[in-house]
XYZ file of C-alpha atoms in Angstrom:
596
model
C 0.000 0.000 0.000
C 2.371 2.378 1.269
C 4.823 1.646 -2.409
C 1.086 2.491 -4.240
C 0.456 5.809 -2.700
C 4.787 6.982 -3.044
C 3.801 5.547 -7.007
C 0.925 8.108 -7.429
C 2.885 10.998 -5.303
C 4.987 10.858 -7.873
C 2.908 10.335 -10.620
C 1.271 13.783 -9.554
C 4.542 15.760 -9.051
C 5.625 14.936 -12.373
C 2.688 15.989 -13.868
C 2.269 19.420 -12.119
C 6.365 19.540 -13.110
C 5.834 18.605 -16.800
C 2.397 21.253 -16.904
C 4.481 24.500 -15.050
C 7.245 23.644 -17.502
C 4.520 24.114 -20.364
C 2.829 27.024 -18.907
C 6.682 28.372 -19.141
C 7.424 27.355 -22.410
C 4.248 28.912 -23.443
C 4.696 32.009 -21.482
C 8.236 32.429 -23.254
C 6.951 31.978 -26.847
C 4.451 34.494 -26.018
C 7.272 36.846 -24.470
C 9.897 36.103 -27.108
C 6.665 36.566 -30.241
C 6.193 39.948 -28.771
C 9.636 41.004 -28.605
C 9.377 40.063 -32.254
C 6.735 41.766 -33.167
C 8.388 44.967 -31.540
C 11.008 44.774 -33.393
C 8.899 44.451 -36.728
C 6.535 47.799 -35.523
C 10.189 49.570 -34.943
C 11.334 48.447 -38.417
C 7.826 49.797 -39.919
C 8.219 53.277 -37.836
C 12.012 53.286 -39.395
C 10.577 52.765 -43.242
C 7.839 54.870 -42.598
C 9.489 58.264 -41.784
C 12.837 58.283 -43.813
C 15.207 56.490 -41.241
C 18.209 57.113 -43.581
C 17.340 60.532 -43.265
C 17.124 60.467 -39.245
C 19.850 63.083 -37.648
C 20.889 59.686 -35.558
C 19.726 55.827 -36.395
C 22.260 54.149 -34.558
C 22.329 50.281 -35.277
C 18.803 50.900 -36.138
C 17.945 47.669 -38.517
C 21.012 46.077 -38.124
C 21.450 42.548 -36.176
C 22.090 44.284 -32.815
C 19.653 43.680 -30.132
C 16.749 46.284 -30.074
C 17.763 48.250 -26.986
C 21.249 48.796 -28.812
C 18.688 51.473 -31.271
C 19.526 54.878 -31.054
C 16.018 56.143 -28.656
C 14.388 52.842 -28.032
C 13.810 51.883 -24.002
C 13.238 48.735 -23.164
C 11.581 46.973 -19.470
C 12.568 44.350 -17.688
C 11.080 41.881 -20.194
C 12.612 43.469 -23.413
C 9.893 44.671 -24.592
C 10.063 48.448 -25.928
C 8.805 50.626 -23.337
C 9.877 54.322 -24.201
C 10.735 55.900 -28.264
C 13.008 58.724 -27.545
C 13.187 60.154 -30.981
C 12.627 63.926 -30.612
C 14.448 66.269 -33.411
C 15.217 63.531 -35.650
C 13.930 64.509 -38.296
C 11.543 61.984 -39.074
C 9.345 62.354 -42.363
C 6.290 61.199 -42.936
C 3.196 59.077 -40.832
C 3.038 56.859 -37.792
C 2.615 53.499 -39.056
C -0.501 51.471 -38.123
C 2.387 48.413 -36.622
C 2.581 51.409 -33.947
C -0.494 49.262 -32.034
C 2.074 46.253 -31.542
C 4.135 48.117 -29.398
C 1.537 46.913 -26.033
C 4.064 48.006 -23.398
C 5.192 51.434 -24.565
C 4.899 54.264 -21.592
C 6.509 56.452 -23.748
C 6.031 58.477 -27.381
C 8.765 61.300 -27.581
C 8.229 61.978 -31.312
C 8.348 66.207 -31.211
C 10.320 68.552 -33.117
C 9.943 66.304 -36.247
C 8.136 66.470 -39.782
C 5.608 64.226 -39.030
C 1.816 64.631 -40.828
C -1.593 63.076 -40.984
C -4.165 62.350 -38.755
C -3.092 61.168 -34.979
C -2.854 57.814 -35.692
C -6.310 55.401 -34.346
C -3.687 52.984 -33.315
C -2.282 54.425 -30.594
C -5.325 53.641 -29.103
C -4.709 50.544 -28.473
C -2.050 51.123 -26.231
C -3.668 51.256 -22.946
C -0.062 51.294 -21.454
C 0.941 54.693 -23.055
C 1.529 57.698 -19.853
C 3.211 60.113 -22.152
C 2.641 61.442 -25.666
C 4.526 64.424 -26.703
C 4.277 64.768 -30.558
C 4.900 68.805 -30.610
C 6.074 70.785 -33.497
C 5.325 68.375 -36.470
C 2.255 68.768 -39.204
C -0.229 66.721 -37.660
C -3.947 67.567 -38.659
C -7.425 66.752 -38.055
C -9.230 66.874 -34.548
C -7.869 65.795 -30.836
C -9.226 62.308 -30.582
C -12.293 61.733 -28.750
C -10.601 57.801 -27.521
C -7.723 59.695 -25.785
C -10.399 59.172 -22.760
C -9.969 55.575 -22.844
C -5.630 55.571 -22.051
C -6.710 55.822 -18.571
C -2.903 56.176 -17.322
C -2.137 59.171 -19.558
C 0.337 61.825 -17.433
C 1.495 64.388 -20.025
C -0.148 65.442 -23.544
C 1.436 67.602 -25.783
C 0.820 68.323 -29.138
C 1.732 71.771 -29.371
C 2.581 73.478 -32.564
C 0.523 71.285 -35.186
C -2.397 71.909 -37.041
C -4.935 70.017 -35.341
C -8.309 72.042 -35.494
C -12.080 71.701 -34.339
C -12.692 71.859 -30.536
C -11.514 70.238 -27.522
C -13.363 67.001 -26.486
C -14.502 67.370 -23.168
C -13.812 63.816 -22.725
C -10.822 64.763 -21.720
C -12.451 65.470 -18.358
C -11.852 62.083 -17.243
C -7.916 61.823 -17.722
C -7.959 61.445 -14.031
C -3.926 61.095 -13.910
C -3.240 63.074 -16.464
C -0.995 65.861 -15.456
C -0.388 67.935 -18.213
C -1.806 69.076 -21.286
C -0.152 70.919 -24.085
C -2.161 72.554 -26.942
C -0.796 75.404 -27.757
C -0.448 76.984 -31.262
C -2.797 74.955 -33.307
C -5.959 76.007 -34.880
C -8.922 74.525 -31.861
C -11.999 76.083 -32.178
C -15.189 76.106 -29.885
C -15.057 76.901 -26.152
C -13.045 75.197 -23.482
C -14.908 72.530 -21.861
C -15.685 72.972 -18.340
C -14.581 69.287 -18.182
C -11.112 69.782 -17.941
C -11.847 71.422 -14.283
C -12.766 67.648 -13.227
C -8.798 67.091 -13.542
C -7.740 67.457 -10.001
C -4.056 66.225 -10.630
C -3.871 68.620 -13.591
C -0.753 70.651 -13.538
C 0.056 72.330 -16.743
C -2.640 73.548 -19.030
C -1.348 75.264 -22.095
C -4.559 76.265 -24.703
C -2.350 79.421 -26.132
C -2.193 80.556 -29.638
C -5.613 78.961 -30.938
C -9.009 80.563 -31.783
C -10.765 79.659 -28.643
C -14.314 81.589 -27.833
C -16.384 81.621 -25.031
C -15.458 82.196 -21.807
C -13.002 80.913 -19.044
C -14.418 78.300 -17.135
C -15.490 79.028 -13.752
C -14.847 75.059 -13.048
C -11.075 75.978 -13.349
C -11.412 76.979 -9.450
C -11.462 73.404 -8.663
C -8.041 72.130 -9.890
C -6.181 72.484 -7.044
C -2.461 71.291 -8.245
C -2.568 73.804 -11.125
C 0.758 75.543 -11.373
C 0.593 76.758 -15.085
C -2.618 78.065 -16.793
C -1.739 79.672 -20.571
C -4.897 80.915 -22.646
C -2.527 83.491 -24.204
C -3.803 84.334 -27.721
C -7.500 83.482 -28.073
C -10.892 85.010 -28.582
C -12.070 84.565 -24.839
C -14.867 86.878 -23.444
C -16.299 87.930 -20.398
C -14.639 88.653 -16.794
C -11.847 86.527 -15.249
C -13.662 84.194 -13.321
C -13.040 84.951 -9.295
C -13.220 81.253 -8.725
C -9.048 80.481 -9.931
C -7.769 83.073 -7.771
C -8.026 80.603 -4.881
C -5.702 78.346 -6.945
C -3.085 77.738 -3.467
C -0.487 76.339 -6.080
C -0.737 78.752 -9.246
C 2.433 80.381 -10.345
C 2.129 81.300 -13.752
C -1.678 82.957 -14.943
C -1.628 84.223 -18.903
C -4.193 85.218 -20.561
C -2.662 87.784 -22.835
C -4.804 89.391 -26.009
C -7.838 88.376 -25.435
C -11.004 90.073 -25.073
C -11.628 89.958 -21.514
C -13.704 92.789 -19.851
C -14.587 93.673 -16.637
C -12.410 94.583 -13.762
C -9.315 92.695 -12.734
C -10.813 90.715 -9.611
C -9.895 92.157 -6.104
C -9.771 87.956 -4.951
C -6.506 87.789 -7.515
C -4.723 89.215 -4.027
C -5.023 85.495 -2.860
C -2.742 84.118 -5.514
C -0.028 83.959 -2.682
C 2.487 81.211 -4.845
C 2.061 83.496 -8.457
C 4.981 84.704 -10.376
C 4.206 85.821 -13.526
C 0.655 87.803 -14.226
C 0.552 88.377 -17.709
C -3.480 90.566 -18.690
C -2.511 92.669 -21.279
C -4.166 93.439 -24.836
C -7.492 92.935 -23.062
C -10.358 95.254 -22.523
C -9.890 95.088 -18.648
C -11.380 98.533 -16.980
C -11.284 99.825 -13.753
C -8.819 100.422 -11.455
C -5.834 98.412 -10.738
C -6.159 96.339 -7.422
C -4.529 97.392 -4.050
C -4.674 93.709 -3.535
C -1.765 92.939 -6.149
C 0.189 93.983 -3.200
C -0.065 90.802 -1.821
C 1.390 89.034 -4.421
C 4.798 89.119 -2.983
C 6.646 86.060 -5.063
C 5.779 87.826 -8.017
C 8.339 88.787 -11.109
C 6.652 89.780 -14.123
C 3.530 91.910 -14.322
C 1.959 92.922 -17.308
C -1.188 94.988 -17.874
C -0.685 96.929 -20.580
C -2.910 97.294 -23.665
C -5.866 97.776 -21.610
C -8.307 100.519 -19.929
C -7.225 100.702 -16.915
C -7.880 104.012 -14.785
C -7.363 105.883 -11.492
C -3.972 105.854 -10.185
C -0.682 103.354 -10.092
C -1.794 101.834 -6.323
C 1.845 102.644 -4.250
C 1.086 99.274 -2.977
C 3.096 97.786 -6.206
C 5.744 98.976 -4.222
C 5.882 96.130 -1.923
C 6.500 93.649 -5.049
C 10.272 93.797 -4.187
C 10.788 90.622 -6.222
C 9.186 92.422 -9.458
C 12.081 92.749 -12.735
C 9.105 93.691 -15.163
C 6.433 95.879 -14.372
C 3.912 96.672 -17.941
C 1.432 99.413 -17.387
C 1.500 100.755 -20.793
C -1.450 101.744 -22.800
C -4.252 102.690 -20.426
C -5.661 105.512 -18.788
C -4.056 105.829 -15.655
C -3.779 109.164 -14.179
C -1.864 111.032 -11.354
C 1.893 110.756 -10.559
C 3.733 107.737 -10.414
C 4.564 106.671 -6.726
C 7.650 107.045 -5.315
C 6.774 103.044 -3.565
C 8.495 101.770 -6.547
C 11.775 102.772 -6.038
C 11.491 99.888 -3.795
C 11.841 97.619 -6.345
C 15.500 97.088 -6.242
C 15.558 94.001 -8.953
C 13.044 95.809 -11.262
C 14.804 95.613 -14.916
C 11.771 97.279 -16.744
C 9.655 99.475 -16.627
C 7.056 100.098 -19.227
C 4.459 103.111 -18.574
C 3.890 104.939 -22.209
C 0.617 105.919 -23.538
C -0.886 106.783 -20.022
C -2.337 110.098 -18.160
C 0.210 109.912 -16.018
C 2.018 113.517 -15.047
C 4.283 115.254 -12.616
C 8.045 113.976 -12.238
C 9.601 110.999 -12.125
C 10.409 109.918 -8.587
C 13.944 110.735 -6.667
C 13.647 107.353 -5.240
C 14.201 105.546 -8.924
C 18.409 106.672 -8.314
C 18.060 103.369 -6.952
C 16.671 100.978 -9.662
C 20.191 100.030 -10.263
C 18.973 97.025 -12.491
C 16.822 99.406 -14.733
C 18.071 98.725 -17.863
C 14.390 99.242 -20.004
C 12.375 102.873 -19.541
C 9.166 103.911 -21.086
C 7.210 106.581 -20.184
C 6.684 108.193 -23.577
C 3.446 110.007 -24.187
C 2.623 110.991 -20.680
C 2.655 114.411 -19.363
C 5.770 114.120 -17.245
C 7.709 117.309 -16.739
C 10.547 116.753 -14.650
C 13.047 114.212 -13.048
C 15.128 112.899 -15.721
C 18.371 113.765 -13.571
C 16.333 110.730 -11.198
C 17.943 107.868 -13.265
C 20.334 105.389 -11.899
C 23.777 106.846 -12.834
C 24.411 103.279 -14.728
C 23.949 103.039 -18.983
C 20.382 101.808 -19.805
C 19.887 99.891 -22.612
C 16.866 101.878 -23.448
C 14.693 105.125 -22.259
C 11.762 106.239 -24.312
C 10.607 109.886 -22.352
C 9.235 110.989 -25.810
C 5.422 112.776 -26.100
C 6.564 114.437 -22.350
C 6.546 118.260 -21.271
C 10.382 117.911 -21.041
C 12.187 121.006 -22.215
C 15.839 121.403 -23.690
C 17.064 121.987 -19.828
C 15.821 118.941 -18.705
C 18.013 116.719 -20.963
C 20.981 119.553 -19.925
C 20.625 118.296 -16.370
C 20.028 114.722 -16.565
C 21.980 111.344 -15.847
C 21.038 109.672 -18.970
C 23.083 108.711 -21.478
C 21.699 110.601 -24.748
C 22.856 108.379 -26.883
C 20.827 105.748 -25.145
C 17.051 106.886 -25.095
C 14.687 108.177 -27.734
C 13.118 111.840 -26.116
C 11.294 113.218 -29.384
C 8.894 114.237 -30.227
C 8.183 115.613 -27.044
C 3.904 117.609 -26.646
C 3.387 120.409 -28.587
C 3.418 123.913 -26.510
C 0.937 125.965 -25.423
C -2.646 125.763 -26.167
C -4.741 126.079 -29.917
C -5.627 129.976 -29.731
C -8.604 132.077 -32.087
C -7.528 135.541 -32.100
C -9.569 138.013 -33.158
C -8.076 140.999 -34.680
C -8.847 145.048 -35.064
C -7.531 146.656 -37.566
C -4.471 148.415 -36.268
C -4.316 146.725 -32.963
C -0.634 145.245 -31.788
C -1.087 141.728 -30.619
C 2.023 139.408 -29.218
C 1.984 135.664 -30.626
C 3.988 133.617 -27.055
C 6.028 130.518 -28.591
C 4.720 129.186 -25.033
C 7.910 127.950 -23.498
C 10.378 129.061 -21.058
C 13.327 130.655 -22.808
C 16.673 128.861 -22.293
C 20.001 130.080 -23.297
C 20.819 128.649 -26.480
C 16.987 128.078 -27.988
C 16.468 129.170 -32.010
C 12.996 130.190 -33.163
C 11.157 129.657 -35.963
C 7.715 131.424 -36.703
C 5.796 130.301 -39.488
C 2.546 131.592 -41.353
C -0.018 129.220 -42.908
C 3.177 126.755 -43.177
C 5.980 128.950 -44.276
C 8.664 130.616 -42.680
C 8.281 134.255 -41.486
C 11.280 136.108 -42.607
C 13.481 137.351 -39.770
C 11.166 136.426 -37.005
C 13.561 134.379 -34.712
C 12.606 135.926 -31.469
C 10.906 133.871 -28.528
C 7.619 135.850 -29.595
C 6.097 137.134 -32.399
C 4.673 140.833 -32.310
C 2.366 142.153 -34.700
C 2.535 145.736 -34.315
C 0.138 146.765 -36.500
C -2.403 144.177 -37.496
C -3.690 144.902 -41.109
C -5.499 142.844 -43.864
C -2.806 140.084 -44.768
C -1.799 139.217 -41.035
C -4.733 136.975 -41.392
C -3.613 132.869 -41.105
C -2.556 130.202 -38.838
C 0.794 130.827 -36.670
C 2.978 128.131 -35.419
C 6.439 128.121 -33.570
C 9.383 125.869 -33.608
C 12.059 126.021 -31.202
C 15.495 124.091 -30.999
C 18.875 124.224 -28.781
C 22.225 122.113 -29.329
C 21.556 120.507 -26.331
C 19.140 118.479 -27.870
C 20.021 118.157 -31.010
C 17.354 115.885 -32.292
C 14.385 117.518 -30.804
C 12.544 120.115 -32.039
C 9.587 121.354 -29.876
C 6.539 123.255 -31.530
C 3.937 125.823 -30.643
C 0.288 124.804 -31.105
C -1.331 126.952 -33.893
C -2.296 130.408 -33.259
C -5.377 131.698 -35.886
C -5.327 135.016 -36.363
C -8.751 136.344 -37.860
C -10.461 139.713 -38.456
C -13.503 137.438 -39.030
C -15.510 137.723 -35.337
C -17.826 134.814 -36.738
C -14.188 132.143 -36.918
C -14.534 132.593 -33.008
C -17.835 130.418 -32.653
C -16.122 127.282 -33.031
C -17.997 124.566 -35.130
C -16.124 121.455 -33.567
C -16.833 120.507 -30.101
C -13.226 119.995 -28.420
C -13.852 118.112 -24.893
C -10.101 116.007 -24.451
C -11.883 113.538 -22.126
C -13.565 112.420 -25.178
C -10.459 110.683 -27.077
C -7.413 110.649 -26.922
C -4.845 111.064 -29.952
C -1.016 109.559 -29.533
C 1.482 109.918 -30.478
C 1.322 113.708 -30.826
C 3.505 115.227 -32.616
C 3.890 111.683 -34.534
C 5.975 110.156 -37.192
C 4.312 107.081 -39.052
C 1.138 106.571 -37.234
C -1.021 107.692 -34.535
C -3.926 106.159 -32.519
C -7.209 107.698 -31.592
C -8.690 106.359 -28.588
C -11.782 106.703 -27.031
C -13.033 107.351 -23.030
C -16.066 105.391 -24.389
C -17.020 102.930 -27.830
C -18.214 105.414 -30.070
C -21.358 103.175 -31.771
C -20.444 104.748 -34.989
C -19.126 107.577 -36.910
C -16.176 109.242 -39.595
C -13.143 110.241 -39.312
C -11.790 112.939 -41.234
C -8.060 114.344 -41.063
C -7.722 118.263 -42.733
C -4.353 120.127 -43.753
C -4.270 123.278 -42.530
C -5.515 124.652 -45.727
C -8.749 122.452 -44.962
C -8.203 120.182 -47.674
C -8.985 116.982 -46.794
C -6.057 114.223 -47.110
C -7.887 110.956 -45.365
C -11.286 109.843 -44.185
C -12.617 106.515 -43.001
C -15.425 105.618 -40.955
C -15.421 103.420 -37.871
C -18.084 101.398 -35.561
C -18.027 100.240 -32.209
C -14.092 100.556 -31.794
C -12.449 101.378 -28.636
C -9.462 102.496 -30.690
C -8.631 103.465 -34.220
C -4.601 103.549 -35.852
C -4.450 105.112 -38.349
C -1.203 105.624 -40.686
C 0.365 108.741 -41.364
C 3.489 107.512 -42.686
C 2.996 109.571 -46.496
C 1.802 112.879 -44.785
C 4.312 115.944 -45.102
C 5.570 117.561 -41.718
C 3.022 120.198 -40.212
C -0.030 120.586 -39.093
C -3.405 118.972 -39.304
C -6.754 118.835 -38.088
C -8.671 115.253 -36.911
C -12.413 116.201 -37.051
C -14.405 112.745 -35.359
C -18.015 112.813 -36.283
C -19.907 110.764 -33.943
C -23.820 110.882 -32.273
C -24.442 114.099 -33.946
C -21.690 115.967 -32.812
C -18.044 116.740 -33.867
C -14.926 116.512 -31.812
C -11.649 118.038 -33.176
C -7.948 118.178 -32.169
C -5.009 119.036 -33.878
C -2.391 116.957 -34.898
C 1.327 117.555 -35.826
C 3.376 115.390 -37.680
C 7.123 115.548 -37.599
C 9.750 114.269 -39.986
């Protein structure tokens, strides 16, 4: 009995021996036919995008084990887990063997010249974490089954021309941690989906034609660090709800049409560094609460319609190097807070209201090496740069005089400071026969200055005196007086008197334009190649019609609903001319000088 059972113990463990040594002999096979069949979808990838061509192809083809190819990865079981090939120039299309590859993690294919469609049979691979196929000529729409690779980490097909919208299945990537889409041509609105994605990092929508508005469901992903919707069509306000973001250091959302007012809640954005808002339609003041933001770098609102004053709490963004306030309406001096900002580099704050002198404390911006503050109406403090070269200064479209640039630190050489505002004030004069009347070139006389007076756009003989007297007004006096005045310490600038009419006509003193300044504003002035007309308000509709000052009329064009109109003045002759804006029933004039 006891030699029967020992017979069918061993009956049994030869058995279970014999079927584990199948199971193994099977399991191999399958292991070593998919090795095989790697190598055969790596051979079709190599035939299918010009591998003689490739920068590198290292034993690629040749008898040399797989993981020997130049940017192939392999596991622990040989099989191909990563394709390193960015900037290889590869040609052509992913081949359908692509699907064979069942273990791949990773698809580095960017920088290439690859095309077509994004291939169906990546699908398959239910394996794949990251897919970065950026700056190639891939077309067609983001596919819908990218919801189905339910380990996907990073996305980025940046720089193709994909088009049609963003699926909003791409709400349930619930690993997926970043997203790269910029620079292609998506359509549609962003889905409020993609705030489901609460390991979401990096979301990059830039440079497409997005519309709509930005989500308010963007307030839920808490590990954003990176949020780029640079470059779209977007409307409507920034949405309060991502300024509670705890982990957001980078918020773009540069030219788009945003309106609104920046929110006040942005003050809670305690981690940001770079604020980027400009070429928007933002209004309103600029929040005290930006104060707060004390990691901050780079902040840029310019290009927008902002009012009211620079808030001195800016000062307390000591970690600032660029500060953009250009193009708005901001009014009132600008605070001497900022000459806190010992690592500022630049400072952008042209095409503003701003006025008064630039602060003593900016002899200590020792990093400054960019200045703008062109067309402004700031009138002193150019001996308040740092004493160090500057790469740049714009103080053009200022109330500077010749003395100023006598007295100050800057480097001539270095900065661009004309055009500088025309003098005085646009005068009617009426005259009486015989009366003497004394035409002011309306600026403080400095040794050195040279005057020119001119009549209807020619030179007065022998009138080179800081004013012009007419001592005995006759018929023929009559006509439109203007002054220039230069000094060799300025070589390049010339500053000009605003005309002077002189009429015996009492009916050319009811004025038929309406002149009220807080209706638009016109900049540069004097200008060179084109100037911009900007409005407090969108003017529904109207014309706009530019006059020499013989009232012949050199341009006209009509605009509707526009915040702002360029227009360009490149072909017109030096002098002056007259911009007469016919909107609601009513005209609004200014003058205009344009300087060669």
């Amino acid at each position: 009995m006891k030699i029967i059972i020992q017979s069918l113990l061993l009956t049994i463990l030869c058995s279970s021996y014999l079927y584990s040594t199948q199971l193994e002999d099977d399991s191999n096979n399958t292991l070593q036919l998919a090795i095989e069949q790697d190598s055969l979808a790596l051979v079709a990838l190599y035939n299918s995008t010009e591998g003689d061509n490739w920068i590198k192809n290292t034993n690629w083809l040749s008898d040399s084990s797989i993981s020997t190819w130049y940017g192939v990865h392999l596991d622990g079981n040989k099989r191909v887990n990563e394709i390193k090939l960015d900037g290889n120039n590869l040609v052509g299309k992913i081949p359908k063997e692509i699907d064979k590859l069942t273990k791949l993690e990773g698809l580095y294919l960017g920088r290439n010249s690859l095309s077509g469609d994004i291939t169906f049979e990546l699908k398959t691979l239910s394996s794949l974490k990251y897919i970065k196929l950026d700056q190639n000529y891939f077309s067609g729409t983001i596919p819908i089954w990218l919801d189905q690779m339910v380990d996907l980490r990073y996305i980025n097909f940046e720089f193709n021309k994909l088009n049609g919208n963003i699926p909003s299945e791409l709400g349930s990537l619930n690993k997926i941690e970043t997203i790269r889409l910029k620079g292609n041509q998506l359509t549609g609105s962003i889905p409020k989906e993609l705030g489901n994605l609460q390991k979401l990092q990096y979301l990059d929508l830039s440079y497409n034609r997005l519309i709509g508005s930005i989500p308010k469901e963007f307030g839920n992903l808490n590990h954003l660090g990176i949020l780029n919707l640079d470059e779209n069509d977007l409307i409507g306000e920034i949405p309060k709800e991502i300024c509670d973001l705890p982990y957001l250091l980078g918020l773009y959302l540069l030219d788009n049409e945003l309106t609104g007012t920046i929110p006040t809640e942005i003050g809670n954005l305690k981690s940001l560094i770079h604020l980027q808002l400009s070429e928007n339609e933002l209004s309103g003041n600029i929040p005290i609460e930006l104060g707060n933001l004390k990691d901050l770098e780079y902040l840029n609102l310019g290009y927008n319609q902002l009012s009211g004053t620079i808030p001195v709490e800016l000062g307390k963004l000591t970690k600032l190097s660029e500060l953009i306030l250009s193009i708005n309406r901001l009014s009132g001096i600008i605070p001497d807070e900022l000459g806190n900002l010992k690592l500022l580099e630049t400072l952008y704050f042209r095409d503003n209201l701003l006025e008064g002198s630039i602060p003593d404390s900016f002899q200590e911006l020792t990093k400054l090496n960019l200045f703008s503050i062109g067309d402004n109406s700031i009138n002193e403090g150019l001996d308040n740069f740092p004493p160090q070269l500057m790469e740049k200064v714009w103080v053009y479209g200022n109330k500077f005089d010749f003395f100023d640039f006598q007295v100050s630190n800057v480097n001539t050489s270095r900065f661009l400071y004309e055009p500088q505002d025309s003098l005085g004030e646009q005068e009617i004069v009426i005259l009486e026969e015989g009366e003497e009347y004394t035409l002011s070139s309306a600026t403080e006389h400095v040794e050195g200055n040279m005057y020119k007076w001119f009549k209807d756009g020619q030179e007065v003989p022998n009138e080179t005196n800081h004013d012009l007297v007419i001592a005995d007004a006759q018929k023929g006096v009559e006509g439109i007086y203007t002054c220039s005045v230069t000094n060799e310490i300025a070589p390049l600038l010339t500053l000009y008197r605003r005309p002077i009419t002189l009429t015996f006509d009492i009916f050319a003193s009811v004025n038929p334009f309406i002149e009220i300044t807080n209706e638009f504003k016109v900049y540069p002035n004097p200008a060179r190649d084109f100037v911009a007309i900007e409005f407090s308000d969108s003017k529904s509709k109207g014309s706009i019609r530019v006059l020499d000052l013989l009232g012949s009329e050199v341009m006209s064009l009509d605009f509707n609903n526009q915040n702002r109109i360029d227009i360009d003045v490149s072909k017109f002759i030096s002098g002056y001319y007259n911009i007469i804006i016919t909107s609601d029933d009513k005209n609004y004039h200014q003058s205009l000088f344009i300087n060669r």
